[in-house]
Coordinates of C-alpha atoms in Angstrom, one line a residue:
M1 CA -0.3 -110.8 -71.8
T2 CA 2.2 -109.9 -69.1
T3 CA 1.1 -111.6 -65.7
K4 CA 2.5 -109.3 -63.2
K5 CA 1.6 -105.6 -63.2
I6 CA 3.2 -102.7 -64.9
W7 CA 5.0 -99.9 -62.4
F8 CA 5.6 -96.7 -62.8
V9 CA 8.2 -95.6 -60.3
T10 CA 9.6 -91.3 -60.5
G11 CA 13.0 -90.3 -58.8
A12 CA 13.8 -93.9 -59.7
S13 CA 18.0 -93.3 -59.7
K14 CA 18.6 -92.9 -56.5
G15 CA 17.2 -93.5 -53.2
L16 CA 13.7 -96.0 -52.3
G17 CA 13.3 -95.1 -56.2
L18 CA 16.3 -96.9 -57.5
T19 CA 15.8 -99.2 -54.8
L20 CA 12.5 -100.8 -55.3
V21 CA 13.0 -101.0 -59.3
Q22 CA 16.2 -102.8 -58.8
Q23 CA 13.9 -105.4 -56.4
L24 CA 11.0 -105.5 -59.0
L25 CA 13.2 -106.1 -62.2
T26 CA 14.7 -109.0 -60.1
A27 CA 11.6 -109.9 -59.3
G28 CA 10.1 -109.8 -63.2
Y29 CA 7.7 -107.0 -63.0
A30 CA 8.1 -104.4 -66.2
V31 CA 9.4 -101.4 -65.2
A32 CA 9.1 -97.5 -66.4
A33 CA 11.5 -95.3 -64.5
T34 CA 11.5 -91.9 -64.6
S35 CA 14.8 -89.1 -63.7
R36 CA 15.1 -86.1 -64.7
N37 CA 18.4 -87.2 -65.3
V38 CA 18.3 -90.3 -67.2
E39 CA 22.2 -91.3 -68.2
E40 CA 22.2 -91.0 -64.4
L41 CA 19.4 -93.8 -63.6
K42 CA 20.9 -96.0 -66.9
R43 CA 23.9 -96.0 -64.7
A44 CA 22.5 -96.8 -62.0
V45 CA 20.4 -99.8 -63.6
P46 CA 22.5 -100.8 -66.8
L47 CA 20.5 -103.8 -67.0
K48 CA 19.5 -104.5 -70.5
T49 CA 15.4 -105.5 -71.0
D50 CA 12.7 -104.8 -73.0
Q51 CA 11.0 -104.6 -69.2
F52 CA 13.0 -101.7 -68.5
L53 CA 12.2 -98.3 -69.9
P54 CA 14.4 -95.8 -68.1
L55 CA 12.3 -92.6 -68.9
A56 CA 13.7 -88.7 -68.6
M57 CA 11.0 -86.3 -67.0
D58 CA 10.4 -83.1 -65.4
L59 CA 8.1 -83.6 -63.1
G60 CA 7.3 -79.5 -63.1
N61 CA 6.1 -79.6 -66.9
E62 CA 2.8 -81.4 -68.0
D63 CA 4.0 -82.2 -71.7
S64 CA 6.8 -84.1 -70.5
V65 CA 4.7 -85.8 -67.4
R66 CA 2.2 -87.0 -70.3
Q67 CA 4.5 -87.7 -72.8
A68 CA 6.3 -90.3 -70.0
I69 CA 2.7 -91.9 -68.7
E70 CA 1.7 -92.4 -72.4
T71 CA 5.8 -93.8 -73.4
T72 CA 5.3 -96.2 -70.8
I73 CA 1.5 -97.6 -71.7
S74 CA 2.7 -98.0 -75.3
T75 CA 6.2 -99.6 -74.6
L76 CA 4.9 -101.6 -72.1
G77 CA 1.4 -102.8 -72.5
G78 CA 0.1 -100.5 -70.0
L79 CA 0.0 -99.4 -66.6
D80 CA -1.2 -101.1 -62.9
V81 CA 0.9 -99.6 -60.0
V82 CA 2.4 -95.4 -59.9
V83 CA 4.7 -95.0 -56.9
N84 CA 4.8 -91.2 -56.9
N85 CA 8.2 -91.0 -55.0
A86 CA 10.5 -88.0 -56.4
G87 CA 11.0 -85.7 -54.0
Y88 CA 13.4 -83.7 -52.0
G89 CA 14.0 -82.4 -48.5
Q90 CA 14.5 -78.4 -47.6
I91 CA 16.2 -77.2 -44.1
G92 CA 15.2 -74.0 -43.0
A93 CA 12.9 -72.2 -40.8
L94 CA 10.1 -70.9 -42.0
E95 CA 11.6 -67.0 -41.8
E96 CA 14.9 -68.0 -42.8
L97 CA 13.4 -69.5 -46.4
S98 CA 12.4 -67.3 -49.1
D99 CA 9.2 -67.1 -50.9
Q100 CA 10.6 -69.2 -53.9
E101 CA 12.2 -71.4 -52.0
A102 CA 9.6 -73.0 -50.4
R103 CA 7.4 -72.7 -53.9
N104 CA 10.8 -75.1 -55.3
N105 CA 9.7 -77.7 -52.5
F106 CA 6.2 -77.2 -53.2
E107 CA 6.7 -77.6 -56.9
V108 CA 8.4 -80.9 -56.6
N109 CA 7.1 -82.5 -53.4
V110 CA 3.2 -82.0 -54.1
F111 CA 2.7 -80.7 -58.5
G112 CA 5.1 -82.6 -59.7
M113 CA 2.8 -85.5 -58.1
L114 CA -0.3 -84.0 -59.2
N115 CA 1.0 -84.1 -62.6
V116 CA 1.2 -87.2 -62.1
I117 CA -2.0 -88.2 -60.9
R118 CA -3.4 -86.2 -63.6
Y119 CA -2.2 -88.1 -66.1
A120 CA -1.5 -91.9 -65.1
T121 CA -5.5 -91.8 -63.3
P122 CA -7.7 -91.7 -66.4
H123 CA -6.1 -94.9 -67.4
L124 CA -6.3 -96.3 -64.4
R125 CA -9.5 -95.1 -63.9
Q126 CA -10.8 -96.7 -68.0
Q127 CA -9.1 -100.0 -66.5
G128 CA -11.0 -100.3 -63.7
S129 CA -7.7 -101.1 -61.2
G130 CA -4.9 -99.8 -60.2
R131 CA -2.3 -98.9 -57.2
V132 CA -1.0 -95.4 -56.5
F133 CA 1.9 -95.4 -53.9
N134 CA 2.7 -91.4 -52.8
I135 CA 5.3 -90.8 -51.2
S136 CA 5.3 -88.8 -48.0
S137 CA 7.3 -89.3 -44.6
I138 CA 7.0 -89.4 -40.8
G139 CA 7.1 -85.3 -41.4
G140 CA 4.0 -85.9 -43.1
I141 CA 2.3 -86.4 -39.6
S142 CA 4.7 -85.1 -37.1
G143 CA 6.0 -81.8 -37.9
D144 CA 7.8 -81.1 -34.7
F145 CA 11.1 -80.2 -36.2
P146 CA 13.0 -77.5 -37.0
G147 CA 14.2 -76.7 -39.9
W148 CA 11.7 -79.0 -41.3
G149 CA 8.4 -76.5 -42.2
V150 CA 8.3 -76.0 -45.4
Y151 CA 9.2 -79.8 -46.3
C152 CA 6.9 -81.0 -43.6
A153 CA 4.1 -79.3 -45.1
T154 CA 4.7 -80.6 -48.3
K155 CA 4.1 -84.0 -47.0
F156 CA 1.5 -83.1 -44.7
A157 CA 0.1 -82.1 -48.4
V158 CA 0.7 -85.2 -49.7
A159 CA -0.5 -87.5 -47.0
G160 CA -4.2 -84.7 -47.1
L161 CA -4.5 -85.4 -51.1
T162 CA -4.0 -88.8 -51.0
E163 CA -6.9 -89.4 -48.2
S164 CA -9.0 -87.5 -50.6
Y165 CA -7.7 -89.3 -54.0
A166 CA -8.9 -93.1 -52.3
A167 CA -12.0 -91.9 -51.5
E168 CA -12.0 -90.3 -55.5
V169 CA -11.4 -93.2 -57.0
K170 CA -11.6 -96.3 -55.1
P171 CA -15.2 -96.5 -57.1
F172 CA -13.1 -97.4 -59.9
G173 CA -11.7 -100.5 -58.3
V174 CA -8.8 -98.5 -58.1
Y175 CA -6.1 -98.0 -54.3
A176 CA -4.1 -95.1 -53.1
T177 CA -1.6 -95.1 -50.6
V178 CA 0.4 -92.5 -48.5
V179 CA 3.6 -93.6 -47.0
Y180 CA 5.4 -92.2 -44.9
P181 CA 8.4 -93.4 -44.0
G182 CA 10.7 -93.5 -41.1
Y183 CA 14.6 -92.3 -41.5
F184 CA 15.8 -95.1 -43.8
R185 CA 19.6 -95.1 -45.0
T186 CA 19.6 -93.6 -48.2
E187 CA 21.3 -90.7 -50.1
F188 CA 18.2 -88.9 -48.8
L189 CA 20.1 -86.6 -46.7
S190 CA 23.4 -86.0 -49.0
A191 CA 23.9 -82.8 -50.8
G192 CA 22.1 -83.3 -54.0
S193 CA 18.7 -84.2 -52.2
V194 CA 18.9 -81.8 -49.7
G195 CA 18.5 -77.4 -50.1
K196 CA 20.0 -75.1 -47.7
P197 CA 18.8 -71.7 -46.6
Q198 CA 20.3 -69.1 -48.9
T199 CA 20.0 -67.0 -45.8
P200 CA 20.7 -68.2 -42.2
I201 CA 19.4 -66.6 -39.4
D202 CA 21.9 -66.7 -36.2
A203 CA 19.2 -66.5 -33.8
Y204 CA 18.0 -70.1 -35.1
Q205 CA 20.1 -72.4 -32.7
A206 CA 17.6 -75.6 -32.7
V207 CA 17.3 -75.8 -36.7
R208 CA 21.0 -75.5 -36.9
D209 CA 21.5 -77.9 -34.6
S210 CA 19.3 -80.2 -36.1
Q211 CA 21.0 -79.2 -39.7
T212 CA 24.3 -80.0 -38.2
A213 CA 22.5 -83.8 -36.4
H214 CA 20.5 -84.3 -39.9
E215 CA 23.7 -84.0 -41.9
Q216 CA 26.3 -84.9 -39.4
Q217 CA 25.0 -87.6 -37.2
I218 CA 21.7 -89.4 -38.4
N219 CA 23.0 -89.3 -42.3
G220 CA 24.5 -92.9 -42.9
N221 CA 23.5 -93.8 -39.5
Q222 CA 19.6 -94.2 -39.9
P223 CA 17.8 -97.4 -38.6
G224 CA 15.9 -97.9 -41.6
D225 CA 16.9 -101.0 -44.5
P226 CA 15.8 -100.0 -47.8
Q227 CA 15.8 -103.0 -49.2
K228 CA 13.3 -104.3 -46.5
A229 CA 11.1 -100.9 -46.9
M230 CA 10.5 -101.6 -50.7
E231 CA 9.9 -105.8 -50.2
L232 CA 7.0 -104.5 -47.9
L233 CA 5.3 -102.0 -50.4
I234 CA 5.6 -104.8 -53.3
Q235 CA 3.8 -107.2 -50.9
V236 CA 1.2 -104.0 -49.9
S237 CA 1.1 -104.0 -53.9
E238 CA -0.3 -107.2 -54.1
S239 CA -2.8 -107.3 -51.1
E240 CA -6.1 -107.0 -52.4
N241 CA -7.7 -104.4 -50.0
P242 CA -4.3 -102.1 -49.3
P243 CA -4.0 -100.0 -46.4
V244 CA -4.6 -96.3 -47.3
H245 CA -1.8 -95.0 -44.7
L246 CA 1.9 -97.1 -44.5
L247 CA 4.0 -96.2 -41.4
L248 CA 7.3 -97.6 -42.7
G249 CA 10.1 -98.0 -39.6
A250 CA 9.6 -98.8 -36.3
D251 CA 10.6 -94.6 -35.9
A252 CA 7.9 -93.9 -38.1
Y253 CA 5.5 -96.1 -35.4
Q254 CA 7.1 -94.1 -32.4
L255 CA 6.5 -90.6 -33.7
A256 CA 2.9 -90.9 -34.9
G257 CA 2.1 -92.7 -31.7
Q258 CA 3.8 -90.0 -30.0
K259 CA 1.7 -87.2 -32.5
M260 CA -1.4 -89.0 -31.4
A261 CA -0.9 -88.7 -27.7
T262 CA -0.2 -84.7 -28.0
L263 CA -3.0 -84.8 -30.3
Q264 CA -5.3 -86.4 -28.1
H265 CA -4.1 -84.5 -24.6
D266 CA -4.8 -81.6 -26.4
M267 CA -7.9 -81.7 -27.4
Q268 CA -9.2 -84.1 -24.0
Q269 CA -7.2 -79.8 -22.4
W270 CA -9.9 -77.7 -24.3
Q271 CA -13.0 -80.0 -24.9
E272 CA -16.0 -78.8 -22.7
A273 CA -14.9 -74.9 -24.2
A274 CA -14.4 -76.4 -27.6
T275 CA -17.2 -78.4 -27.6
A276 CA -19.8 -75.9 -26.3
T277 CA -19.3 -73.7 -29.3
A278 CA -22.4 -75.0 -31.1
F279 CA -25.9 -72.3 -31.3
V280 CA -28.4 -72.4 -28.7
E281 CA -31.8 -73.1 -30.1
A282 CA -34.6 -70.4 -28.0

Protein backbone atom coordinates (compact mmCIF):
# COMPACT_ATOMS: atom_id res chain seq x y z
CA MET A 1 0.00 0.00 0.00
CA THR A 2 1.29 3.42 -0.87
CA THR A 3 1.64 5.89 1.98
CA LYS A 4 1.69 8.92 -0.28
CA LYS A 5 -0.97 10.38 -2.50
CA ILE A 6 -1.21 9.60 -6.22
CA TRP A 7 -1.15 12.74 -8.39
CA PHE A 8 -2.48 13.51 -11.87
CA VAL A 9 -0.93 16.64 -13.45
CA THR A 10 -1.86 18.11 -16.83
CA GLY A 11 0.40 20.34 -18.90
CA ALA A 12 3.42 18.69 -17.32
CA SER A 13 6.11 19.06 -19.98
CA LYS A 14 7.10 22.62 -19.02
CA GLY A 15 6.43 25.52 -16.68
CA LEU A 16 4.83 25.11 -13.28
CA GLY A 17 3.54 21.66 -14.24
CA LEU A 18 7.02 20.32 -14.95
CA THR A 19 8.41 21.86 -11.77
CA LEU A 20 5.61 20.26 -9.76
CA VAL A 21 6.14 16.81 -11.29
CA GLN A 22 9.88 16.93 -10.61
CA GLN A 23 9.31 17.89 -6.98
CA LEU A 24 6.65 15.25 -6.46
CA LEU A 25 8.86 12.47 -7.83
CA THR A 26 11.78 13.63 -5.70
CA ALA A 27 9.52 13.51 -2.64
CA GLY A 28 8.40 9.96 -3.43
CA TYR A 29 4.89 10.56 -4.72
CA ALA A 30 3.41 8.55 -7.59
CA VAL A 31 2.66 10.84 -10.52
CA ALA A 32 0.72 10.53 -13.75
CA ALA A 33 1.74 13.44 -15.96
CA THR A 34 0.11 14.42 -19.22
CA SER A 35 1.12 16.39 -22.27
CA ARG A 36 0.02 16.75 -25.86
CA ASN A 37 3.52 15.56 -26.76
CA VAL A 38 4.50 12.63 -24.57
CA GLU A 39 8.02 12.45 -26.06
CA GLU A 40 8.65 16.03 -24.98
CA LEU A 41 7.43 15.07 -21.50
CA LYS A 42 9.72 12.04 -21.36
CA ARG A 43 12.69 14.19 -22.36
CA ALA A 44 11.82 16.72 -19.68
CA VAL A 45 11.47 13.98 -17.04
CA PRO A 46 13.85 11.17 -18.09
CA LEU A 47 13.35 9.30 -14.81
CA LYS A 48 12.67 5.57 -15.20
CA THR A 49 10.52 4.47 -12.28
CA ASP A 50 7.18 2.76 -11.75
CA GLN A 51 6.17 5.85 -9.75
CA PHE A 52 6.09 7.99 -12.91
CA LEU A 53 3.49 7.52 -15.63
CA PRO A 54 3.90 9.85 -18.63
CA LEU A 55 0.75 10.01 -20.74
CA ALA A 56 -0.17 11.57 -24.06
CA MET A 57 -3.52 13.28 -23.62
CA ASP A 58 -5.65 15.52 -25.81
CA LEU A 59 -7.60 17.76 -23.45
CA GLY A 60 -10.21 18.45 -26.10
CA ASN A 61 -10.97 14.78 -26.64
CA GLU A 62 -13.17 13.23 -23.95
CA ASP A 63 -12.10 9.68 -24.80
CA SER A 64 -8.44 10.66 -24.50
CA VAL A 65 -9.08 12.24 -21.09
CA ARG A 66 -11.14 9.27 -19.89
CA GLN A 67 -8.42 6.82 -20.98
CA ALA A 68 -5.73 8.84 -19.21
CA ILE A 69 -7.70 8.86 -15.95
CA GLU A 70 -8.49 5.14 -16.20
CA THR A 71 -4.86 4.28 -17.02
CA THR A 72 -3.67 6.30 -14.05
CA ILE A 73 -5.96 4.44 -11.66
CA SER A 74 -5.23 0.98 -13.07
CA THR A 75 -1.45 1.51 -13.34
CA LEU A 76 -0.66 3.51 -10.19
CA GLY A 77 -3.40 2.04 -8.05
CA GLY A 78 -5.59 5.06 -7.49
CA LEU A 79 -5.99 8.81 -7.78
CA ASP A 80 -5.87 11.36 -4.96
CA VAL A 81 -4.77 14.76 -6.27
CA VAL A 82 -5.67 16.34 -9.62
CA VAL A 83 -3.84 19.42 -10.88
CA ASN A 84 -5.43 21.07 -13.91
CA ASN A 85 -2.43 23.06 -15.07
CA ALA A 86 -2.58 22.83 -18.88
CA GLY A 87 -3.35 26.09 -20.64
CA TYR A 88 -1.93 28.88 -22.74
CA GLY A 89 -2.08 32.65 -23.02
CA GLN A 90 -3.81 34.54 -25.80
CA ILE A 91 -2.84 38.13 -26.56
CA GLY A 92 -5.07 40.44 -28.54
CA ALA A 93 -7.69 43.12 -28.13
CA LEU A 94 -11.21 41.74 -28.19
CA GLU A 95 -11.88 43.43 -31.51
CA GLU A 96 -8.71 41.93 -33.00
CA LEU A 97 -9.28 38.30 -32.11
CA SER A 98 -11.32 36.07 -34.37
CA ASP A 99 -14.10 33.88 -33.05
CA GLN A 100 -11.87 30.84 -33.55
CA GLU A 101 -8.92 32.35 -31.69
CA ALA A 102 -11.15 33.12 -28.72
CA ARG A 103 -12.86 29.73 -28.77
CA ASN A 104 -9.55 27.88 -29.00
CA ASN A 105 -8.38 29.54 -25.78
CA PHE A 106 -11.58 28.54 -24.01
CA GLU A 107 -11.37 24.98 -25.42
CA VAL A 108 -8.04 24.39 -23.70
CA ASN A 109 -8.19 26.59 -20.61
CA VAL A 110 -11.82 25.89 -19.64
CA PHE A 111 -13.44 23.00 -21.50
CA GLY A 112 -10.31 20.85 -21.36
CA MET A 113 -10.25 21.35 -17.59
CA LEU A 114 -13.93 20.42 -17.41
CA ASN A 115 -13.20 17.17 -19.26
CA VAL A 116 -10.65 16.21 -16.60
CA ILE A 117 -13.03 17.15 -13.78
CA ARG A 118 -15.85 15.18 -15.39
CA TYR A 119 -13.83 11.93 -15.46
CA ALA A 120 -11.78 12.32 -12.27
CA THR A 121 -14.64 13.30 -9.98
CA PRO A 122 -16.54 9.97 -9.95
CA HIS A 123 -13.47 8.22 -8.57
CA LEU A 124 -12.76 10.91 -5.96
CA ARG A 125 -16.41 11.05 -4.93
CA GLN A 126 -16.73 7.29 -4.56
CA GLN A 127 -13.58 6.96 -2.48
CA GLY A 128 -14.69 9.87 -0.27
CA SER A 129 -11.51 11.90 -0.54
CA GLY A 130 -9.40 13.93 -2.93
CA ARG A 131 -7.86 17.25 -3.79
CA VAL A 132 -8.37 19.18 -7.02
CA PHE A 133 -6.23 22.21 -7.89
CA ASN A 134 -7.37 24.28 -10.86
CA ILE A 135 -4.66 26.68 -12.01
CA SER A 136 -6.13 30.07 -12.87
CA SER A 137 -4.01 33.24 -12.85
CA ILE A 138 -3.98 36.62 -11.17
CA GLY A 139 -5.69 37.42 -14.48
CA GLY A 140 -8.60 35.43 -13.07
CA ILE A 141 -9.06 38.09 -10.39
CA SER A 142 -8.07 41.25 -12.24
CA GLY A 143 -8.73 41.77 -15.94
CA ASP A 144 -7.01 45.16 -16.03
CA PHE A 145 -4.49 44.05 -18.67
CA PRO A 146 -4.92 45.49 -22.19
CA GLY A 147 -4.79 42.71 -24.76
CA TRP A 148 -5.44 39.88 -22.33
CA GLY A 149 -9.25 40.00 -22.28
CA VAL A 150 -9.95 36.53 -23.69
CA TYR A 151 -7.24 34.91 -21.57
CA CYS A 152 -8.53 36.68 -18.46
CA ALA A 153 -12.06 35.57 -19.36
CA THR A 154 -10.91 31.94 -19.40
CA LYS A 155 -9.24 32.35 -16.03
CA PHE A 156 -12.25 34.12 -14.51
CA ALA A 157 -14.23 31.11 -15.74
CA VAL A 158 -11.81 28.75 -14.02
CA ALA A 159 -12.30 30.66 -10.77
CA GLY A 160 -16.07 30.62 -11.00
CA LEU A 161 -16.40 26.96 -11.89
CA THR A 162 -13.96 26.01 -9.12
CA GLU A 163 -15.98 27.87 -6.50
CA SER A 164 -19.13 26.00 -7.52
CA TYR A 165 -17.27 22.70 -7.85
CA ALA A 166 -15.84 23.11 -4.35
CA ALA A 167 -19.35 23.53 -2.96
CA GLU A 168 -20.59 20.51 -4.92
CA VAL A 169 -17.92 18.02 -3.86
CA LYS A 170 -17.13 19.08 -0.29
CA PRO A 171 -19.91 16.83 1.11
CA PHE A 172 -18.01 13.88 -0.40
CA GLY A 173 -14.73 14.74 1.31
CA VAL A 174 -13.23 16.24 -1.86
CA TYR A 175 -11.64 19.69 -1.69
CA ALA A 176 -11.19 21.99 -4.67
CA THR A 177 -8.85 24.98 -4.83
CA VAL A 178 -8.45 27.64 -7.49
CA VAL A 179 -4.83 28.79 -7.71
CA TYR A 180 -3.97 32.34 -8.83
CA PRO A 181 -0.26 32.60 -9.69
CA GLY A 182 1.27 35.99 -10.30
CA TYR A 183 4.30 36.29 -12.57
CA PHE A 184 6.57 33.24 -12.18
CA ARG A 185 9.76 32.67 -14.14
CA THR A 186 8.61 29.92 -16.53
CA GLU A 187 8.22 29.60 -20.29
CA PHE A 188 4.65 30.92 -20.09
CA LEU A 189 5.45 34.15 -21.97
CA SER A 190 7.52 32.39 -24.63
CA ALA A 191 6.32 31.89 -28.20
CA GLY A 192 5.15 28.32 -27.65
CA SER A 193 2.84 29.26 -24.79
CA VAL A 194 1.25 32.50 -26.01
CA GLY A 195 -0.95 33.07 -29.03
CA LYS A 196 -0.75 36.37 -30.90
CA PRO A 197 -3.57 37.97 -32.89
CA GLN A 198 -3.59 36.91 -36.53
CA THR A 199 -4.97 40.29 -37.65
CA PRO A 200 -3.66 43.01 -35.31
CA ILE A 201 -5.22 46.47 -35.51
CA ASP A 202 -2.81 49.43 -35.46
CA ALA A 203 -5.13 51.57 -33.36
CA TYR A 204 -4.58 49.45 -30.24
CA GLN A 205 -1.29 50.95 -29.11
CA ALA A 206 -1.89 50.01 -25.46
CA VAL A 207 -2.26 46.37 -26.49
CA ARG A 208 0.95 46.44 -28.56
CA ASP A 209 2.78 48.09 -25.65
CA SER A 210 1.52 45.40 -23.28
CA GLN A 211 2.47 42.67 -25.73
CA THR A 212 5.99 44.08 -26.15
CA ALA A 213 6.43 44.49 -22.40
CA HIS A 214 5.41 40.90 -21.70
CA GLU A 215 7.59 39.46 -24.46
CA GLN A 216 10.70 41.60 -23.98
CA GLN A 217 10.78 43.05 -20.46
CA ILE A 218 8.73 40.73 -18.23
CA ASN A 219 9.67 37.41 -19.87
CA GLY A 220 12.73 36.04 -18.08
CA ASN A 221 12.48 38.63 -15.31
CA GLN A 222 9.38 37.42 -13.50
CA PRO A 223 9.80 37.74 -9.71
CA GLY A 224 8.25 34.40 -8.76
CA ASP A 225 10.30 31.25 -8.11
CA PRO A 226 8.45 28.21 -9.55
CA GLN A 227 10.19 25.86 -7.11
CA LYS A 228 8.88 27.73 -4.08
CA ALA A 229 5.40 27.99 -5.59
CA MET A 230 5.10 24.25 -6.15
CA GLU A 231 6.56 23.46 -2.73
CA LEU A 232 3.68 25.48 -1.27
CA LEU A 233 1.13 23.71 -3.48
CA ILE A 234 2.33 20.34 -2.18
CA GLN A 235 2.13 21.67 1.37
CA VAL A 236 -1.44 22.86 0.80
CA SER A 237 -2.37 19.47 -0.70
CA GLU A 238 -1.46 17.83 2.60
CA SER A 239 -3.38 20.30 4.77
CA GLU A 240 -6.52 19.11 6.49
CA ASN A 241 -8.71 21.95 5.22
CA PRO A 242 -7.20 23.50 2.06
CA PRO A 243 -8.48 26.91 0.93
CA VAL A 244 -10.85 27.44 -1.97
CA HIS A 245 -8.66 30.36 -3.10
CA LEU A 246 -4.84 30.22 -3.15
CA LEU A 247 -2.90 33.24 -4.38
CA LEU A 248 0.77 32.73 -5.27
CA GLY A 249 3.29 35.56 -5.22
CA ALA A 250 3.56 39.00 -3.65
CA ASP A 251 2.50 40.53 -6.96
CA ALA A 252 -0.67 38.44 -6.97
CA TYR A 253 -1.54 39.72 -3.52
CA GLN A 254 -0.86 43.30 -4.60
CA LEU A 255 -3.00 43.06 -7.74
CA ALA A 256 -5.81 41.31 -5.88
CA GLY A 257 -5.74 44.05 -3.25
CA GLN A 258 -6.00 46.69 -5.96
CA LYS A 259 -8.98 44.87 -7.49
CA MET A 260 -10.77 44.67 -4.15
CA ALA A 261 -10.15 48.37 -3.51
CA THR A 262 -11.53 49.26 -6.94
CA LEU A 263 -14.56 47.04 -6.37
CA GLN A 264 -15.23 48.62 -2.98
CA HIS A 265 -14.89 52.12 -4.46
CA ASP A 266 -17.31 51.37 -7.28
CA MET A 267 -19.78 49.73 -4.91
CA GLN A 268 -19.76 52.65 -2.50
CA GLN A 269 -20.06 55.24 -5.28
CA TRP A 270 -23.43 53.88 -6.38
CA GLN A 271 -24.55 52.04 -3.24
CA GLU A 272 -27.39 54.36 -2.23
CA ALA A 273 -29.01 54.36 -5.66
CA ALA A 274 -28.24 50.73 -6.44
CA THR A 275 -29.72 49.40 -3.18
CA ALA A 276 -32.91 51.42 -3.61
CA THR A 277 -34.08 49.22 -6.48
CA ALA A 278 -36.39 46.85 -4.57
CA PHE A 279 -40.16 46.79 -4.88
CA VAL A 280 -41.85 49.13 -2.41
CA GLU A 281 -44.76 47.25 -0.86
CA ALA A 282 -47.93 49.24 -0.39
